[in-house]
Amino acid sequence: MSKPLVRRVTRADIAREAGTSVAVVSYVINNGPRPVAPATRERVLAAIKKTGYRPNGIARALASGTTRTYGLVVPNIANPFISSMAHALQQEAFADGRVLLLGDAGDDRERERELVNNLLHRQVDGLIYTSVDRHPWIEMIQASGTPLVMLDRVAPELQVSAIQVNEQRAAWQATRHLIEHGYREIAIICGPLEMLNTQDRISGWRQALEEAGLTPDPAWIFATDYTRQGGYDAAQRMLAGALPRALFATNEQQAFGCLRALAGHGLSVPDDLALVCFNGTVESAFNVPSLTAVRQPVISMARKAIEMLKQWDGEPERCEFDFELEIGESCGCRPVAHARKSN
Amino acid sequence: MSKPLVRRVTRADIAREAGTSVAVVSYVINNGPRPVAPATRERVLAAIKKTGYRPNGIARALASGTTRTYGLVVPNIANPFISSMAHALQQEAFADGRVLLLGDAGDDRERERELVNNLLHRQVDGLIYTSVDRHPWIEMIQASGTPLVMLDRVAPELQVSAIQVNEQRAAWQATRHLIEHGYREIAIICGPLEMLNTQDRISGWRQALEEAGLTPDPAWIFATDYTRQGGYDAAQRMLAGALPRALFATNEQQAFGCLRALAGHGLSVPDDLALVCFNGTVESAFNVPSLTAVRQPVISMARKAIEMLKQWDGEPERCEFDFELEIGESCGCRPVAHARKSN
DNA sequence: ATGAAAGCGCTAACAA
DNA sequence: TTGTTAGCGCTTTCAT
């Protein structure tokens, strides 16, 4: 047992100082469950102020069985869409009187397992979880009895609560939008093929093309990481072949990487290539050109996720949210803000 | 005391199952502090596997006095520079066998206080902290005896450990770079004037100009929020007056907001206006045009921060890191990747 | 090598 | 209204 440099003030010190019992000190701190005489309360409060006492949250958690903490595990906090979601969740958790213990898996499956494990050990009151890949550690969590909400595409047969937008439909609509512009050669830059959400997004793209009587050419599927560099690399591959007229990038970072590659080849968006992307954030709106992007209702989703943890009864609940296609300049709907004065 | 839906397996269950005492179970789990006979160890491990037992981290923390947790409080996790720092810190903390409890203040001073408070209550083993403003809650933390490292500009007279780059010098160098390009009318878009780091950055800008025999025109200081919208607004104000030839934006998001505003006026970077910014991330590198930016050595700083918490002895230590000026296209050093094919 | 037992600081049931 | 005390699940000392 490591001795702290300075012994901390405990509840017993306050009781002694205020000339009362430890129970009364608790009652004052917690505003219950028993009433306390005003005079006594004053003495206790005075003692607390005098000593600078702060209740030990750990001991409290042990005795009460609640940590007033939720856990959040994300694949990579450096992804702006994810950090905006984390931000919203934190706000909502806070409104619920708890803090979020945020774990960043750094796109590593093993790290993710460690984090989930760690949070479970810490007896969080609930866990919100987006997995790095399609093999989420759900069983481990369920075995612990901890309330769980997946913020992810999860195999339908799993008995687990989950919140998501219908990504297949969102991808369909994004592609559909490009088709309505009259573009017929529409490529897709997507994530790793084994991921469920990649598959959903490809499937939406494919369906939109087929419904329009177009043939989804497998050569126009460019799988890569969900990163800027990934988008850049995929675009380079694309540029080595026949150029499509339009492109659906399945996340915002890929879209930015792609834009960079296109610029390197002297191609402009949307004139040479129209672009729509998935999971846009404020970054899409401020980019030049601004990106037409599928937007998820991050705040509502965060609210619902916390709500589900709060109301937890062990029954799995799936909740689907509507998305929105935010129109920018990259698809050709609007004139692009000119980056050059004349010529 | 809230009853869990399923009673959790405890160490006593394991002891019973393995036909031994609770102490031995601890010895097995912790690999000490006492040796355990191989046969006994096997029985214990078998019982653990059979029951799916996991030690209660809360109880462990209470008994051992260490939570194996560090706290991190940041002003806004949606800022890419900050999230990259958080990411690096998480990696380092993990390597140290701990998790980071990440609190996002959402740019709110009161929220920040609550978070700091909360983390202290949770008896974190150390706190890393960047404040929303110039009034960090340092006293509160020091009163608790919790190891603290500020990742921030802190008033020199405060007895507190801190890590930072010399922002004044970095701003000087960024401005100096613009001057070396031959630009003489150099404006600055900065953060709120009352913030210390804003003052440092302005001061570096001012010094570089003066050393070059130029006059820092107060009308060319555009104070705003450290956000994209802030940068956009500031640029709009700037565009309403006489246009400078170059601009120093004091963070990356402001730079992006500014680029958007410039594009709206048909101005190009660096041809019409050269640009350098502060705290660039991978986003700067991939932007079109790529941004010349001051880069902080995020990973080394994270490592040092964790190191300082680990080695904590109560003695305040200040540590200054070197920065780097990453050359991109926005300052005019390099030809810009063409965003248009011809004309 | 193992077991018994005293905490860690708190909550809350029970008694007064 | 207040005090007493049995846990919460674990670590670790001290006996054995």
XYZ file of C-alpha atoms (C1' of nucleotides) in Angstrom:
718
model
C 0.000 0.000 0.000
C 1.621 3.247 -1.133
C 1.563 5.957 1.464
C 0.469 9.344 0.125
C 2.869 12.197 0.737
C 0.268 13.963 2.816
C -2.380 12.031 4.673
C -5.704 12.916 3.209
C -8.502 14.295 5.284
C -11.195 11.658 5.743
C -14.749 11.668 6.865
C -13.680 10.608 10.350
C -11.655 13.805 10.667
C -14.698 15.824 9.794
C -16.848 13.954 12.283
C -14.311 14.587 15.021
C -13.884 18.227 14.046
C -17.651 18.785 13.991
C -18.234 16.753 17.112
C -20.639 14.366 15.500
C -20.685 10.917 13.881
C -19.485 9.791 10.489
C -23.032 8.929 9.460
C -24.159 12.495 9.945
C -21.272 13.689 7.835
C -22.459 11.393 5.078
C -26.010 12.631 5.415
C -24.834 16.182 5.011
C -22.659 15.414 2.015
C -25.305 13.369 0.256
C -28.313 15.381 1.367
C -29.745 12.228 2.796
C -30.939 9.601 3.218
C -31.631 10.948 6.748
C -32.355 14.533 7.749
C -29.807 16.533 9.712
C -30.451 19.370 12.149
C -29.513 22.740 10.660
C -27.082 23.514 13.447
C -25.292 20.192 13.034
C -25.189 20.624 9.276
C -23.533 24.003 9.754
C -20.857 22.566 11.972
C -20.157 19.828 9.452
C -19.987 22.226 6.546
C -17.689 24.457 8.526
C -15.391 21.540 9.275
C -15.361 20.566 5.608
C -14.486 24.049 4.531
C -11.846 24.405 7.197
C -10.068 21.172 6.348
C -10.586 21.202 2.604
C -12.059 17.750 2.830
C -13.189 16.013 -0.350
C -14.959 12.657 -0.255
C -12.994 9.778 -1.716
C -14.790 8.801 -4.902
C -13.245 5.358 -4.882
C -14.504 4.463 -1.446
C -17.821 5.909 -2.359
C -17.996 3.804 -5.478
C -17.099 0.683 -3.590
C -19.728 1.229 -0.940
C -22.468 2.413 -3.239
C -21.830 0.118 -6.161
C -21.963 2.969 -8.651
C -19.045 4.867 -10.076
C -21.063 7.618 -11.729
C -18.890 6.992 -14.726
C -19.618 5.817 -18.220
C -16.985 4.362 -20.462
C -16.540 5.187 -24.112
C -14.269 3.213 -26.385
C -13.531 4.567 -29.831
C -11.254 3.359 -32.617
C -9.416 6.638 -33.019
C -10.106 9.925 -31.327
C -8.144 11.788 -33.983
C -10.993 11.198 -36.420
C -13.029 14.421 -36.357
C -16.338 12.656 -36.709
C -15.506 10.492 -33.730
C -14.234 13.357 -31.657
C -17.395 15.307 -32.350
C -19.388 12.294 -31.203
C -17.213 11.922 -28.122
C -17.737 15.571 -27.400
C -21.500 15.223 -27.617
C -21.496 12.111 -25.450
C -19.442 13.854 -22.848
C -21.940 16.682 -22.720
C -24.843 14.298 -22.307
C -23.106 12.153 -19.733
C -22.295 15.252 -17.793
C -25.921 16.336 -17.890
C -26.644 12.935 -16.392
C -24.221 13.716 -13.582
C -21.478 11.422 -14.777
C -18.206 11.669 -16.551
C -17.083 9.757 -19.556
C -13.977 7.693 -19.283
C -12.749 7.886 -22.835
C -10.564 5.150 -24.222
C -8.846 5.512 -27.568
C -7.940 2.217 -29.196
C -5.631 3.802 -31.747
C -7.091 1.485 -34.411
C -5.595 -1.477 -32.611
C -7.715 -4.491 -31.884
C -5.714 -5.679 -28.905
C -5.525 -2.240 -27.407
C -9.259 -2.087 -27.744
C -9.630 -5.312 -25.805
C -7.416 -3.972 -23.058
C -9.420 -0.799 -22.824
C -12.757 -2.563 -22.651
C -11.359 -4.863 -20.033
C -9.960 -2.016 -18.055
C -13.210 -0.112 -18.062
C -15.131 -3.177 -16.972
C -12.683 -3.669 -14.120
C -13.377 -0.143 -13.123
C -17.027 -0.952 -12.778
C -18.261 1.740 -15.101
C -22.020 2.176 -14.947
C -22.249 1.653 -18.678
C -20.204 1.318 -21.800
C -20.579 2.954 -25.190
C -18.496 1.343 -27.795
C -17.493 1.641 -31.425
C -15.210 -1.140 -32.505
C -12.071 -0.968 -34.580
C -13.304 -3.845 -36.686
C -16.064 -6.347 -37.132
C -15.105 -8.426 -34.146
C -16.248 -6.370 -31.220
C -15.606 -7.728 -27.736
C -19.265 -7.885 -26.953
C -19.337 -11.199 -25.139
C -16.786 -10.063 -22.636
C -18.905 -7.063 -21.842
C -22.147 -8.931 -21.629
C -20.553 -11.508 -19.355
C -19.815 -8.711 -16.936
C -23.417 -7.566 -16.862
C -22.396 -3.998 -17.712
C -24.962 -1.977 -19.670
C -23.755 -1.666 -23.239
C -24.692 0.447 -26.213
C -22.885 -0.154 -29.474
C -22.425 2.908 -31.622
C -21.766 0.800 -34.602
C -23.031 -1.524 -37.231
C -23.489 -4.819 -35.433
C -24.462 -8.158 -36.913
C -28.255 -8.327 -36.651
C -28.320 -11.677 -34.921
C -26.405 -10.395 -31.916
C -28.506 -9.603 -28.873
C -27.102 -6.202 -28.176
C -28.274 -2.614 -27.966
C -27.094 -0.447 -30.804
C -27.542 2.989 -32.278
C -26.734 3.858 -35.833
C -27.955 5.461 -38.987
C -28.914 3.220 -41.834
C -25.592 3.477 -43.590
C -26.657 1.432 -46.532
C -29.460 3.859 -47.210
C -27.246 6.856 -46.596
C -24.714 5.550 -49.092
C -27.571 4.919 -51.494
C -28.764 8.481 -51.158
C -25.290 9.964 -51.536
C -24.756 7.979 -54.726
C -28.266 8.752 -55.892
C -27.460 12.425 -55.547
C -24.515 12.046 -57.887
C -26.662 10.147 -60.361
C -29.252 12.922 -60.315
C -26.517 15.271 -61.391
C -26.320 13.152 -64.528
C -23.019 11.494 -63.668
C -22.876 7.896 -64.801
C -19.333 6.806 -64.010
C -19.272 6.815 -60.252
C -16.425 5.289 -58.278
C -16.243 4.612 -54.576
C -13.336 4.971 -52.156
C -14.165 2.799 -49.207
C -12.677 1.321 -46.056
C -11.291 -2.157 -45.486
C -13.569 -4.638 -47.241
C -13.984 -6.916 -44.257
C -15.656 -4.213 -42.185
C -19.415 -4.315 -41.943
C -19.886 -0.615 -42.437
C -17.682 -0.707 -45.515
C -19.895 -3.435 -46.883
C -23.027 -1.428 -46.121
C -21.688 1.621 -47.855
C -20.595 -0.317 -50.895
C -23.934 -2.010 -50.998
C -25.782 1.317 -50.989
C -23.561 2.589 -53.777
C -24.149 -0.546 -55.778
C -27.888 -0.472 -55.328
C -28.197 3.146 -56.397
C -26.230 2.439 -59.558
C -28.236 -0.637 -60.422
C -31.533 1.114 -59.884
C -30.360 3.728 -62.363
C -29.528 1.068 -64.878
C -25.805 1.566 -64.406
C -23.291 -1.208 -63.892
C -21.249 -1.042 -60.699
C -17.802 -1.736 -62.037
C -15.660 -3.630 -59.481
C -12.664 -1.776 -60.840
C -14.199 1.364 -59.431
C -14.148 0.162 -55.873
C -11.030 1.473 -54.164
C -10.598 -0.028 -50.727
C -8.205 1.650 -48.318
C -7.882 2.878 -44.737
C -10.305 5.371 -43.310
C -7.581 8.011 -43.207
C -6.338 10.978 -45.192
C -3.380 8.990 -46.342
C -5.675 6.139 -47.307
C -7.832 8.440 -49.387
C -4.747 9.867 -51.006
C -3.377 6.451 -51.915
C -6.691 5.219 -53.250
C -7.063 8.309 -55.386
C -3.585 7.785 -56.796
C -4.584 4.294 -57.822
C -7.746 5.651 -59.350
C -5.828 8.305 -61.261
C -3.625 5.647 -62.787
C -6.644 4.262 -64.661
C -9.695 5.558 -66.455
C -11.090 8.507 -64.569
C -14.696 8.304 -63.345
C -16.873 11.390 -63.494
C -17.898 11.246 -59.855
C -16.751 9.732 -56.600
C -18.270 8.648 -53.335
C -15.749 8.702 -50.484
C -16.912 6.748 -47.477
C -15.488 9.069 -44.913
C -14.438 12.658 -44.670
C -10.770 12.025 -44.181
C -10.568 9.870 -47.271
C -12.269 12.682 -49.153
C -9.608 15.154 -48.036
C -6.806 12.807 -48.972
C -8.452 12.346 -52.320
C -8.783 16.078 -52.896
C -5.104 16.442 -52.259
C -4.254 13.766 -54.795
C -6.572 15.275 -57.392
C -5.003 18.683 -56.954
C -1.631 17.108 -57.546
C -2.893 15.992 -60.915
C -4.400 19.319 -61.805
C -7.936 18.046 -61.472
C -10.639 20.184 -59.958
C -13.724 19.300 -57.948
C -16.493 19.214 -59.058
C -15.597 20.225 -62.637
C -13.414 17.248 -63.413
C -14.695 14.971 -60.716
C -17.722 15.416 -58.490
C -17.418 14.291 -54.901
C -19.723 13.281 -52.078
C -18.566 11.914 -48.752
C -19.747 10.175 -45.637
C -19.743 11.438 -42.043
C -19.007 15.034 -42.769
C -18.165 17.415 -39.946
C -17.632 21.122 -39.691
C -14.447 20.526 -41.646
C -16.429 19.669 -44.748
C -18.368 22.865 -44.483
C -15.256 25.033 -44.295
C -13.203 23.284 -46.922
C -12.594 24.821 -50.318
C -14.585 23.462 -52.043
C -17.082 22.667 -49.294
C -18.030 19.013 -49.343
C -21.435 17.558 -49.961
C -21.647 15.049 -47.166
C -23.817 12.647 -45.258
C -24.245 14.052 -41.782
C -25.204 11.991 -38.785
C -27.313 13.602 -36.058
C -24.505 13.350 -33.552
C -26.188 15.168 -30.707
C -29.454 13.258 -30.851
C -27.562 10.011 -31.075
C -25.447 10.890 -28.079
C -28.532 11.786 -26.087
C -30.188 8.524 -26.989
C -27.107 6.503 -26.119
C -26.913 7.962 -22.626
C -30.646 7.541 -22.274
C -30.353 3.860 -23.105
C -27.657 3.334 -20.511
C -29.759 5.131 -17.947
C -32.878 3.134 -18.652
C -30.986 -0.111 -18.925
C -33.064 -3.204 -18.254
C -31.021 -5.818 -20.064
C -33.346 -5.898 -23.061
C -31.442 -5.211 -26.272
C -32.792 -2.245 -28.195
C -31.834 -1.150 -31.681
C -32.332 2.419 -32.670
C -31.928 3.842 -36.146
C -31.456 7.534 -36.761
C -32.099 9.594 -39.833
C -29.157 11.123 -41.587
C -28.998 14.236 -43.673
C -27.272 14.931 -46.958
C -25.671 18.296 -46.512
C -25.204 19.989 -49.830
C -21.877 21.666 -50.482
C -19.927 22.653 -53.538
C -18.157 19.391 -54.239
C -21.038 17.688 -56.022
C -21.726 20.474 -58.476
C -24.949 21.778 -56.945
C -23.393 25.128 -56.199
C -20.782 27.304 -57.783
C -17.456 26.844 -56.047
C -15.984 29.753 -54.199
C -13.187 30.795 -56.515
C -9.805 30.038 -55.197
C -8.174 32.281 -57.794
C -8.873 35.872 -58.493
C -8.925 35.751 -62.265
C -7.426 33.789 -65.192
C -26.738 0.469 -2.289
C -27.921 -0.550 -5.736
C -28.065 -4.276 -6.255
C -26.557 -5.463 -9.520
C -28.816 -7.587 -11.693
C -26.399 -10.486 -11.386
C -24.263 -10.880 -8.329
C -20.695 -10.561 -9.383
C -18.156 -13.230 -8.718
C -15.794 -12.131 -5.970
C -12.502 -13.237 -4.705
C -14.194 -15.152 -1.874
C -15.949 -17.292 -4.457
C -12.644 -18.122 -6.023
C -11.112 -18.985 -2.676
C -13.998 -21.302 -1.882
C -13.935 -22.862 -5.323
C -10.201 -23.450 -5.151
C -10.315 -24.586 -1.545
C -7.898 -21.965 -0.328
C -7.901 -18.542 1.288
C -8.617 -15.157 -0.195
C -5.058 -14.064 0.427
C -3.685 -16.765 -1.806
C -6.056 -15.727 -4.534
C -4.601 -12.237 -4.322
C -1.078 -13.589 -4.428
C -1.881 -15.436 -7.595
C -3.574 -12.513 -9.257
C -0.849 -10.057 -8.385
C 2.086 -12.421 -8.685
C 2.999 -11.569 -5.145
C 3.901 -10.292 -2.694
C 4.090 -13.873 -1.380
C 4.932 -17.015 -3.325
C 2.274 -19.627 -4.065
C 2.747 -23.352 -4.590
C 2.336 -24.318 -8.243
C -0.459 -26.759 -7.487
C -2.404 -24.157 -5.534
C -1.851 -21.588 -8.243
C -3.274 -23.990 -10.785
C -6.409 -24.550 -8.752
C -6.896 -20.827 -8.364
C -6.379 -20.129 -12.051
C -8.795 -22.891 -12.916
C -11.419 -21.433 -10.593
C -10.920 -18.006 -12.152
C -11.302 -19.363 -15.636
C -14.317 -21.426 -14.683
C -16.211 -18.577 -13.043
C -15.099 -15.770 -15.328
C -13.971 -13.843 -12.280
C -12.486 -10.385 -12.771
C -11.039 -8.428 -9.853
C -12.963 -5.323 -8.888
C -10.800 -2.380 -9.826
C -12.562 -0.098 -7.410
C -11.919 -2.263 -4.406
C -8.406 -2.718 -5.564
C -7.914 1.005 -5.836
C -9.342 1.583 -2.397
C -7.103 -0.975 -0.782
C -3.967 -0.144 -2.679
C -4.334 3.607 -2.828
C -3.593 3.743 -6.536
C -6.112 3.841 -9.347
C -3.671 3.212 -12.171
C -5.396 6.063 -13.904
C -4.221 9.443 -15.066
C -6.557 12.291 -15.741
C -6.378 14.583 -18.738
C -8.407 17.754 -18.999
C -8.507 19.570 -22.308
C -10.408 22.638 -23.464
C -11.936 20.988 -26.510
C -11.272 17.555 -27.863
C -12.710 18.531 -31.252
C -9.558 20.553 -31.897
C -7.321 18.297 -34.014
C -4.130 19.453 -32.374
C -5.563 18.630 -28.991
C -6.943 15.292 -30.064
C -3.582 14.344 -31.518
C -2.003 15.248 -28.198
C -4.643 13.287 -26.312
C -3.976 10.355 -28.566
C -0.263 10.466 -27.875
C -0.806 10.803 -24.138
C -3.124 7.843 -24.143
C -0.469 5.760 -25.851
C 2.154 6.753 -23.337
C -0.104 6.263 -20.345
C -0.979 2.856 -21.636
C 2.671 1.982 -21.989
C 2.928 2.963 -18.334
C 0.149 0.492 -17.548
C -2.534 3.073 -16.940
C -5.480 4.522 -18.720
C -6.226 8.149 -19.310
C -9.473 9.488 -18.017
C -10.108 12.179 -20.583
C -12.256 15.145 -19.690
C -13.410 17.586 -22.329
C -14.296 21.000 -20.952
C -16.069 22.121 -24.101
C -14.376 25.522 -23.778
C -16.331 26.143 -20.617
C -14.569 27.371 -17.522
C -17.084 25.973 -15.069
C -17.252 22.650 -16.792
C -13.514 22.535 -16.555
C -13.669 23.101 -12.819
C -16.185 20.304 -12.455
C -14.006 17.940 -14.428
C -10.882 18.690 -12.471
C -12.829 18.271 -9.284
C -14.301 15.042 -10.445
C -10.968 13.575 -11.411
C -9.467 14.555 -8.087
C -12.345 12.867 -6.281
C -11.569 9.787 -8.267
C -8.090 9.805 -6.870
C -6.317 9.748 -10.194
C -2.607 9.081 -9.874
C -1.847 12.254 -11.766
C -3.392 15.020 -13.785
C -2.378 16.534 -17.093
C -4.140 19.718 -17.804
C -4.554 22.377 -20.450
C -6.842 25.146 -19.340
C -9.601 26.853 -21.259
C -8.278 30.211 -20.190
C -5.661 31.953 -18.147
C -7.203 31.074 -14.829
C -6.403 27.427 -14.398
C -7.656 25.683 -11.275
C -4.173 24.903 -10.116
C -4.613 25.639 -6.429
C -7.443 23.178 -6.127
C -5.270 20.487 -7.598
C -2.225 21.291 -5.536
C -4.324 21.306 -2.388
C -5.241 17.712 -3.123
C -1.625 16.670 -3.427
C -2.236 15.110 -6.834
C 0.737 15.127 -9.215
C 0.116 17.759 -11.866
C 1.646 18.625 -15.193
C 0.325 21.632 -17.056
C 0.415 21.365 -20.817
C 0.077 25.042 -21.146
C 1.559 28.437 -20.818
C 1.520 29.126 -17.122
C 2.463 32.316 -15.345
C 6.159 31.940 -14.479
C 5.716 32.767 -10.822
C 3.457 29.784 -10.201
C 5.126 26.804 -8.577
C 3.874 24.180 -10.977
C 5.247 21.653 -13.417
C 4.659 22.515 -17.040
C 5.560 21.433 -20.521
C 5.377 23.660 -23.523
C 7.158 24.948 -26.548
C 8.377 28.496 -26.476
C 5.407 29.920 -28.261
C 6.750 33.379 -28.386
C 9.786 32.137 -30.245
C 7.727 29.912 -32.494
C 5.532 32.837 -33.443
C 8.657 34.870 -34.026
C 10.020 32.251 -36.365
C 6.775 31.839 -38.270
C 6.597 35.574 -38.822
C 10.275 35.727 -39.611
C 9.685 33.167 -42.337
C 7.121 35.417 -43.954
C 9.474 38.339 -43.725
C 12.210 36.354 -45.426
C 9.856 35.870 -48.333
C 9.991 39.628 -48.686
C 6.488 40.269 -47.397
C 6.261 43.446 -45.380
C 2.595 43.828 -44.588
C 1.955 40.957 -42.247
C -1.274 40.639 -40.296
C -2.064 38.262 -37.452
C -5.274 36.394 -36.668
C -5.059 35.488 -33.027
C -7.104 34.128 -30.157
C -8.791 36.019 -27.335
C -6.455 38.791 -26.200
C -6.658 37.947 -22.517
C -5.152 34.506 -23.029
C -1.479 34.121 -22.250
C -0.689 32.072 -25.307
C -2.384 34.663 -27.501
C -0.183 37.284 -25.927
C 2.907 35.171 -26.512
C 2.075 34.647 -30.138
C 1.331 38.289 -30.726
C 4.505 39.206 -28.979
C 6.558 36.932 -31.253
C 4.899 38.411 -34.307
C 5.560 41.914 -33.069
C 9.179 41.250 -32.270
C 9.908 39.718 -35.665
C 8.407 42.732 -37.408
C 10.290 45.211 -35.291
C 13.584 43.443 -35.780
C 13.006 43.733 -39.521
C 12.373 47.444 -39.201
C 8.673 47.030 -39.834
C 5.921 48.579 -37.779
C 3.421 46.182 -36.222
C 0.173 47.919 -37.060
C -2.443 47.326 -34.328
C -5.081 47.397 -37.072
C -3.536 44.182 -38.343
C -4.241 42.246 -35.188
C -7.478 40.348 -35.606
C -8.548 38.704 -32.369
C -11.138 35.975 -32.495
C -11.938 32.472 -31.230
C -9.583 29.602 -31.873
C -12.107 28.030 -34.262
C -12.799 27.734 -37.963
C -15.695 30.105 -37.605
C -13.488 32.494 -35.683
C -10.877 32.450 -38.409
C -13.560 32.996 -40.995
C -15.018 35.976 -39.155
C -11.638 37.546 -38.547
C -10.730 37.172 -42.204
C -13.967 38.841 -43.208
C -13.074 41.796 -41.034
C -9.630 41.843 -42.536
C -11.026 41.748 -46.064
C -13.154 44.778 -45.327
C -10.010 46.879 -44.998
C -6.632 47.199 -46.645
C -5.327 43.756 -47.506
C -1.995 42.686 -46.014
C 0.404 40.643 -48.138
C 0.838 37.874 -45.591
C -0.899 36.478 -42.570
C 0.030 34.567 -39.454
C -2.883 32.538 -38.112
C -2.344 31.432 -34.541
C -3.967 28.083 -34.925
C -4.795 25.660 -37.666
C -8.530 25.951 -37.437
C -8.399 29.711 -37.761
C -6.243 29.216 -40.824
C -8.850 26.991 -42.430
C -11.646 29.398 -41.638
C -9.548 32.140 -43.130
C -8.864 30.161 -46.309
C -12.571 29.686 -46.751
C -13.201 33.406 -46.413
C -10.407 34.251 -48.843
C -11.784 31.838 -51.418
C -15.141 33.547 -51.092
C -13.453 36.752 -52.169
C -11.583 35.174 -55.030
C -8.249 35.491 -53.333
C -5.665 32.777 -53.591
C -2.989 31.580 -51.190
C -0.095 32.275 -51.394
C -0.358 34.417 -54.539
C -2.606 37.088 -53.103
C -1.918 36.380 -49.470
C 0.750 34.173 -47.951
C -0.168 32.197 -44.883
C 1.585 30.520 -42.000
C -0.153 28.969 -39.042
C 0.433 27.620 -35.577
C -0.051 24.071 -34.264
C -0.414 22.363 -37.588
C -1.509 18.737 -37.776
C -1.810 16.196 -40.534
C -4.703 18.311 -41.782
C -2.342 21.084 -42.764
C -0.229 18.685 -44.740
C -3.156 17.382 -46.767
C -4.906 20.656 -47.373
C -4.878 22.302 -50.787
C -2.762 24.336 -50.524
C -0.778 22.580 -47.816
C -0.090 24.901 -44.902
C 3.251 26.036 -43.659
C 2.861 25.511 -39.962
C 4.541 25.444 -36.603
C 4.532 21.845 -35.428
C 4.871 20.810 -31.826
C 6.641 17.528 -31.040
C 3.478 15.995 -29.710
C 4.818 12.526 -29.046
C 7.939 13.624 -27.195
C 5.874 16.015 -25.141
C 3.392 13.306 -24.244
C 6.195 10.991 -23.226
C 7.741 13.643 -21.040
C 4.424 14.484 -19.415
C 3.803 10.896 -18.377
C 7.394 10.627 -17.273
C 6.970 13.639 -15.018
C 3.882 12.182 -13.390
C 5.682 8.918 -12.834
C 8.727 10.526 -11.288
C 6.666 12.936 -9.248
C 8.407 14.255 -6.152
C 6.506 17.449 -5.584
C 9.237 19.622 -7.048
C 7.907 21.766 -9.878
C 9.750 21.271 -13.159
C 9.423 23.313 -16.309
C 10.317 21.744 -19.596
C 10.554 23.522 -22.911
C 10.425 21.666 -26.210
C 11.675 22.647 -29.613
C 9.137 23.210 -32.333
C 9.542 22.840 -36.037
C 8.386 25.006 -38.893
C 6.964 22.625 -41.435
C 7.144 24.105 -44.886
C 4.069 23.766 -47.057
C 2.681 25.622 -50.033
C 0.803 28.382 -48.252
C 3.802 30.611 -47.627
C 5.065 30.661 -51.180
C 8.096 28.417 -50.736
C 6.700 25.814 -53.065
C 4.516 25.811 -56.136
C 0.929 25.043 -55.196
C -0.603 21.840 -56.469
C -2.916 23.137 -59.133
C -6.536 22.923 -58.229
C -7.575 23.550 -61.857
C -6.476 21.703 -64.903
C -5.890 24.629 -67.212
C -6.972 28.249 -67.741
C 3.458 -21.796 1.636
C -0.858 -20.508 3.619
C -4.533 -18.378 6.494
C -6.608 -14.833 9.511
C -7.584 -10.433 9.971
C -6.911 -5.433 9.942
C -7.614 -1.908 7.272
C -8.804 1.413 2.777
C -13.123 5.483 3.230
C -17.477 5.312 2.399
C -22.989 4.052 2.402
C -26.939 2.857 4.649
C -29.458 -0.322 7.603
C -30.494 -0.518 12.270
C -30.678 1.005 16.881
C -31.264 4.533 20.089
C -32.219 13.583 14.797
C -28.088 11.044 15.693
C -24.818 7.209 16.568
C -23.172 2.454 15.725
C -21.769 -0.796 12.732
C -21.804 -4.195 9.041
C -20.517 -4.479 4.752
C -18.363 -3.115 -0.335
C -13.872 -6.346 -2.488
C -9.499 -5.930 -2.179
C -4.177 -5.586 -0.340
C -0.994 -6.735 2.864
C 0.852 -7.622 7.474
C 1.433 -10.914 10.801
C 0.880 -15.477 12.440
C 1.199 -20.112 11.685
